[in-house]
């Protein structure tokens, strides 16, 4: 989901640098050095390590024939399974499809065991599961249990009165104080995550108390301190696992434990802001690992699962290894957000400069950390909460967008971890153009941000221009435009004559699945064909690209990213990537010699390049070679 920066956690600040362990909720947790000393399980084969996961944003993926809603559907997903199978996909992860008022596009669930009418029915899910099974594929559900919808029966009962049996299923607090006119003040100064101009606390007139809703008022946070809440969540998880799901992507799962007392946040947004990010007090809170181990013990340990936790705001190695270490008893892997947060200062809807060396440093760091400490990575650069990768990390102009998209594909298929592809990434969909009027943007975060800009800067032309620039570069809407299937009306997303819920990108007649699957008569592969071929290479050489060792060879180079991967039996491959619009030369180390260059993003098949000494690269060029 989500939109916040790194937290400054409070529980370890007083620990000395020489401590070999620290106490965390009654457990003795090994440090990185201790983990390194144990026998590595990193290369141990597991199906969920080698799986290629494809994320579907159901509202925008595919509607089914005869539907007039303008929304994607579960039947639409089922219609496209052969397409996904041909691409090389093993696991389909769908963003939430459960019943929801859609205040935040399904991340506000009002019934965990029913399907939202926009998408279909439970019978449609059963059909989808059956068709996936026929193709040897699996389904990963999106589990949203930090919060519910304010229309969920649990919350409706909770806010009924202070004496309600479910009152403490949510987080209620009395006002901190009252203004002179009697208006109650919220319990602390935490800002709402999807609209930092607003308080994260919402006043209930009936019971005269505030409830915590970190994201929007329509998404009240569950009180995980309550054992009955946790038992209800285990019941939901069992429901979906028994129905045939293979596991869960867990939405903002590192927010489920809050620091008791709800202290005020530091005033990091500066003067003029009444509310500030309270990350320090709810990101990886004091009981998080206790709860994650309980999830594993009560549910996950009973099935052969794939699990990935969405855990923005944390970059501490020891903290992350406590969750994804091979013996952690918590989750298989998490989404580490350092790379997709590379251009974010303290809040998501803002900008900061970055360069290729910073990008390389992030990727190399987490490759090495997991290899050295028996952890496991997720590999991703796109999802439903981030702009398009070709626009963010390369050049999305008509001249270079295809080269950039294939460069990013080559990088991802050669990195260790479980690979996640987001819908449309495989054809190089880019951000919406800056010429779109603001009314085309539908996301609650964008709407709240633009309202804030108008409230604060309506008379400041430069600030308003900056606000629009941030939307053009960072809005979540960019990832949510309808899938571009064919050069026909509505891009084949929904029937002709039906208005899609969100505007289709203007370039759908030239950028679409139909055209890219067929390819063309030029000497290079389309983005889709490149992905399909590259995924075959990854699977054929999983011992290298999934499980192998990783060493960067270009740490000081400002434009290229070069690394080699090596399997346990000594098979070595070299990856050379030029992240610039300029032609560059990379000087090979004396001990590196290439047997052959297998592929690149400029040509079909093998690449003709020198095998020793100096390699020249064109703009945004990437090549993959087998070492002697």
CSV table of C-alpha atoms in Angstrom, one decimal, residues 160-337:
chain,number,residue,atom,x,y,z
A,160,UNK,CA,-21.5,1.3,18.8
A,161,UNK,CA,-20.6,2.2,22.4
A,162,UNK,CA,-17.8,2.2,24.9
A,163,UNK,CA,-19.3,-1.0,26.4
A,164,UNK,CA,-19.3,-2.9,23.1
A,165,UNK,CA,-17.6,-6.4,23.3
A,166,UNK,CA,-15.6,-5.4,20.3
A,167,UNK,CA,-14.6,-2.0,21.6
A,168,UNK,CA,-11.0,-2.9,22.1
A,169,UNK,CA,-10.8,-4.7,18.7
A,170,UNK,CA,-9.7,-1.2,17.5
A,171,UNK,CA,-7.5,1.5,19.1
A,172,UNK,CA,-9.6,4.1,21.0
A,173,UNK,CA,-8.3,7.0,23.0
A,174,UNK,CA,-9.8,10.0,24.8
A,175,UNK,CA,-9.1,13.5,23.5
A,176,UNK,CA,-5.8,15.1,24.6
A,177,UNK,CA,-7.6,18.4,25.3
A,178,UNK,CA,-10.3,20.7,24.1
A,179,UNK,CA,-10.0,24.0,22.3
A,180,UNK,CA,-11.8,27.0,23.6
A,181,UNK,CA,-14.8,26.3,21.4
A,182,UNK,CA,-15.0,22.8,22.7
A,183,UNK,CA,-13.5,21.1,19.7
A,184,UNK,CA,-11.6,17.9,20.9
A,185,UNK,CA,-7.9,17.6,20.1
A,186,UNK,CA,-6.5,14.2,18.9
A,187,UNK,CA,-4.5,12.1,21.4
A,188,UNK,CA,-1.2,12.9,19.6
A,189,UNK,CA,0.3,14.7,16.5
A,190,UNK,CA,0.6,11.7,14.2
A,191,UNK,CA,-0.1,12.5,10.6
A,192,UNK,CA,-2.3,10.4,8.3
A,193,UNK,CA,-0.1,8.4,5.9
A,194,UNK,CA,-2.2,9.1,2.8
A,195,UNK,CA,-2.7,12.7,3.6
A,196,UNK,CA,-0.1,14.1,6.0
A,197,UNK,CA,-2.0,17.4,6.4
A,198,UNK,CA,-4.6,15.4,8.5
A,199,UNK,CA,-4.5,13.7,11.8
A,200,UNK,CA,-4.3,9.9,12.0
A,201,UNK,CA,-7.0,10.1,14.7
A,202,UNK,CA,-10.7,10.4,13.9
A,203,UNK,CA,-13.3,11.6,16.4
A,204,UNK,CA,-16.4,9.6,17.0
A,205,UNK,CA,-19.2,11.9,18.1
A,206,UNK,CA,-21.3,9.1,19.6
A,207,UNK,CA,-18.7,7.7,22.0
A,208,UNK,CA,-16.7,11.0,22.4
A,209,UNK,CA,-13.4,9.2,21.7
A,210,UNK,CA,-10.9,9.1,18.8
A,211,UNK,CA,-10.0,5.9,16.9
A,212,UNK,CA,-6.6,5.4,15.2
A,213,UNK,CA,-6.7,5.2,11.3
A,214,UNK,CA,-3.1,5.6,10.0
A,215,UNK,CA,-4.0,5.7,6.3
A,216,UNK,CA,-7.5,7.2,5.9
A,217,UNK,CA,-10.5,7.7,8.2
A,218,UNK,CA,-12.2,4.8,6.4
A,219,UNK,CA,-9.4,2.4,7.4
A,220,UNK,CA,-9.4,2.0,11.3
A,221,UNK,CA,-6.4,0.2,12.7
A,222,UNK,CA,-7.0,-3.2,14.4
A,223,UNK,CA,-5.8,-3.6,18.0
A,224,UNK,CA,-3.4,-6.6,17.7
A,225,UNK,CA,-2.9,-6.5,21.5
A,226,UNK,CA,-6.3,-8.2,21.7
A,227,UNK,CA,-6.0,-12.0,21.4
A,228,UNK,CA,-9.5,-12.3,20.0
A,229,UNK,CA,-8.5,-10.0,17.1
A,230,UNK,CA,-5.5,-12.3,16.3
A,231,UNK,CA,-7.7,-15.4,16.5
A,232,UNK,CA,-10.1,-13.9,14.0
A,233,UNK,CA,-7.3,-13.1,11.6
A,234,UNK,CA,-6.0,-16.7,11.9
A,235,UNK,CA,-9.5,-17.8,11.0
A,236,UNK,CA,-9.4,-15.7,7.8
A,237,UNK,CA,-6.1,-17.0,6.8
A,238,UNK,CA,-7.1,-20.6,7.3
A,239,UNK,CA,-10.3,-19.9,5.2
A,240,UNK,CA,-8.2,-18.9,2.2
A,241,UNK,CA,-5.5,-21.5,2.6
A,242,UNK,CA,-8.1,-24.3,2.8
A,243,UNK,CA,-9.8,-22.8,-0.3
A,244,UNK,CA,-6.6,-23.3,-2.3
A,245,UNK,CA,-4.5,-20.2,-1.9
A,246,UNK,CA,-0.7,-20.8,-1.8
A,247,UNK,CA,0.1,-18.0,0.6
A,248,UNK,CA,-0.1,-14.3,1.3
A,249,UNK,CA,1.3,-10.9,0.5
A,250,UNK,CA,0.8,-9.2,3.8
A,251,UNK,CA,-0.1,-5.5,3.5
A,252,UNK,CA,1.9,-3.2,5.8
A,253,UNK,CA,2.4,-6.1,8.2
A,254,UNK,CA,5.1,-4.2,10.1
A,255,UNK,CA,2.6,-1.7,11.4
A,256,UNK,CA,0.6,-4.1,13.5
A,257,UNK,CA,2.4,-3.3,16.8
A,258,UNK,CA,2.3,0.2,18.2
A,259,UNK,CA,4.4,1.7,21.0
A,260,UNK,CA,2.1,1.9,24.1
A,261,UNK,CA,1.1,5.4,25.1
A,262,UNK,CA,1.2,6.7,21.6
A,263,UNK,CA,3.9,9.3,22.1
A,264,UNK,CA,4.0,12.5,20.0
A,265,UNK,CA,6.1,12.3,16.8
A,266,UNK,CA,9.1,14.5,16.2
A,267,UNK,CA,8.1,17.6,14.2
A,268,UNK,CA,10.0,16.6,11.1
A,269,UNK,CA,7.8,18.4,8.5
A,270,UNK,CA,8.7,21.8,9.8
A,271,UNK,CA,6.6,24.9,10.7
A,272,UNK,CA,3.2,25.2,9.2
A,273,UNK,CA,2.5,21.5,9.8
A,274,UNK,CA,0.3,20.5,12.7
A,275,UNK,CA,0.8,16.7,12.2
A,276,UNK,CA,3.9,14.8,11.6
A,277,UNK,CA,4.9,11.2,10.6
A,278,UNK,CA,4.8,9.0,13.7
A,279,UNK,CA,6.8,6.2,12.1
A,280,UNK,CA,9.1,5.8,15.1
A,281,UNK,CA,6.1,4.6,17.1
A,282,UNK,CA,4.4,2.1,14.8
A,283,UNK,CA,6.9,0.8,12.3
A,284,UNK,CA,8.3,-2.5,13.5
A,285,UNK,CA,6.8,-1.9,16.9
A,286,UNK,CA,7.7,-3.7,20.2
A,287,UNK,CA,5.6,-6.9,19.7
A,288,UNK,CA,5.9,-7.2,15.9
A,289,UNK,CA,8.1,-10.3,15.9
A,290,UNK,CA,6.0,-12.0,18.6
A,291,UNK,CA,2.9,-11.5,16.4
A,292,UNK,CA,4.8,-12.7,13.2
A,293,UNK,CA,5.9,-15.9,15.0
A,294,UNK,CA,2.4,-16.4,16.2
A,295,UNK,CA,1.1,-16.1,12.6
A,296,UNK,CA,3.6,-18.8,11.6
A,297,UNK,CA,2.8,-21.1,14.5
A,298,UNK,CA,-0.9,-20.8,14.3
A,299,UNK,CA,-1.3,-20.8,10.5
A,300,UNK,CA,1.6,-20.8,8.1
A,301,UNK,CA,3.5,-23.8,9.6
A,302,UNK,CA,0.5,-25.9,8.7
A,303,UNK,CA,0.8,-25.3,4.9
A,304,UNK,CA,3.5,-25.2,2.2
A,305,UNK,CA,3.3,-21.4,1.6
A,306,UNK,CA,4.8,-18.5,-0.1
A,307,UNK,CA,4.7,-15.4,2.1
A,308,UNK,CA,6.0,-11.9,1.6
A,309,UNK,CA,5.6,-9.0,4.0
A,310,UNK,CA,5.2,-5.5,2.9
A,311,UNK,CA,7.5,-3.7,5.4
A,312,UNK,CA,8.3,-0.2,4.3
A,313,UNK,CA,10.1,2.1,6.6
A,314,UNK,CA,12.7,-0.4,7.9
A,315,UNK,CA,16.2,-0.9,6.7
A,316,UNK,CA,18.0,-2.3,9.7
A,317,UNK,CA,19.7,-5.6,8.7
A,318,UNK,CA,19.3,-7.3,12.0
A,319,UNK,CA,15.6,-6.4,12.3
A,320,UNK,CA,14.9,-7.6,8.7
A,321,UNK,CA,16.9,-10.9,9.3
A,322,UNK,CA,14.7,-11.6,12.3
A,323,UNK,CA,11.8,-11.8,9.9
A,324,UNK,CA,13.4,-13.5,6.8
A,325,UNK,CA,16.2,-15.5,8.3
A,326,UNK,CA,15.9,-19.2,7.4
A,327,UNK,CA,15.2,-20.2,11.0
A,328,UNK,CA,13.2,-17.1,11.9
A,329,UNK,CA,9.8,-18.8,12.0
A,330,UNK,CA,8.2,-15.7,10.6
A,331,UNK,CA,8.0,-15.0,6.9
A,332,UNK,CA,9.7,-16.3,3.7
A,333,UNK,CA,10.7,-12.8,2.6
A,334,UNK,CA,9.7,-9.2,2.7
A,335,UNK,CA,9.6,-6.2,0.3
A,336,UNK,CA,12.5,-4.0,1.3
A,337,UNK,CA,11.7,-0.5,0.0
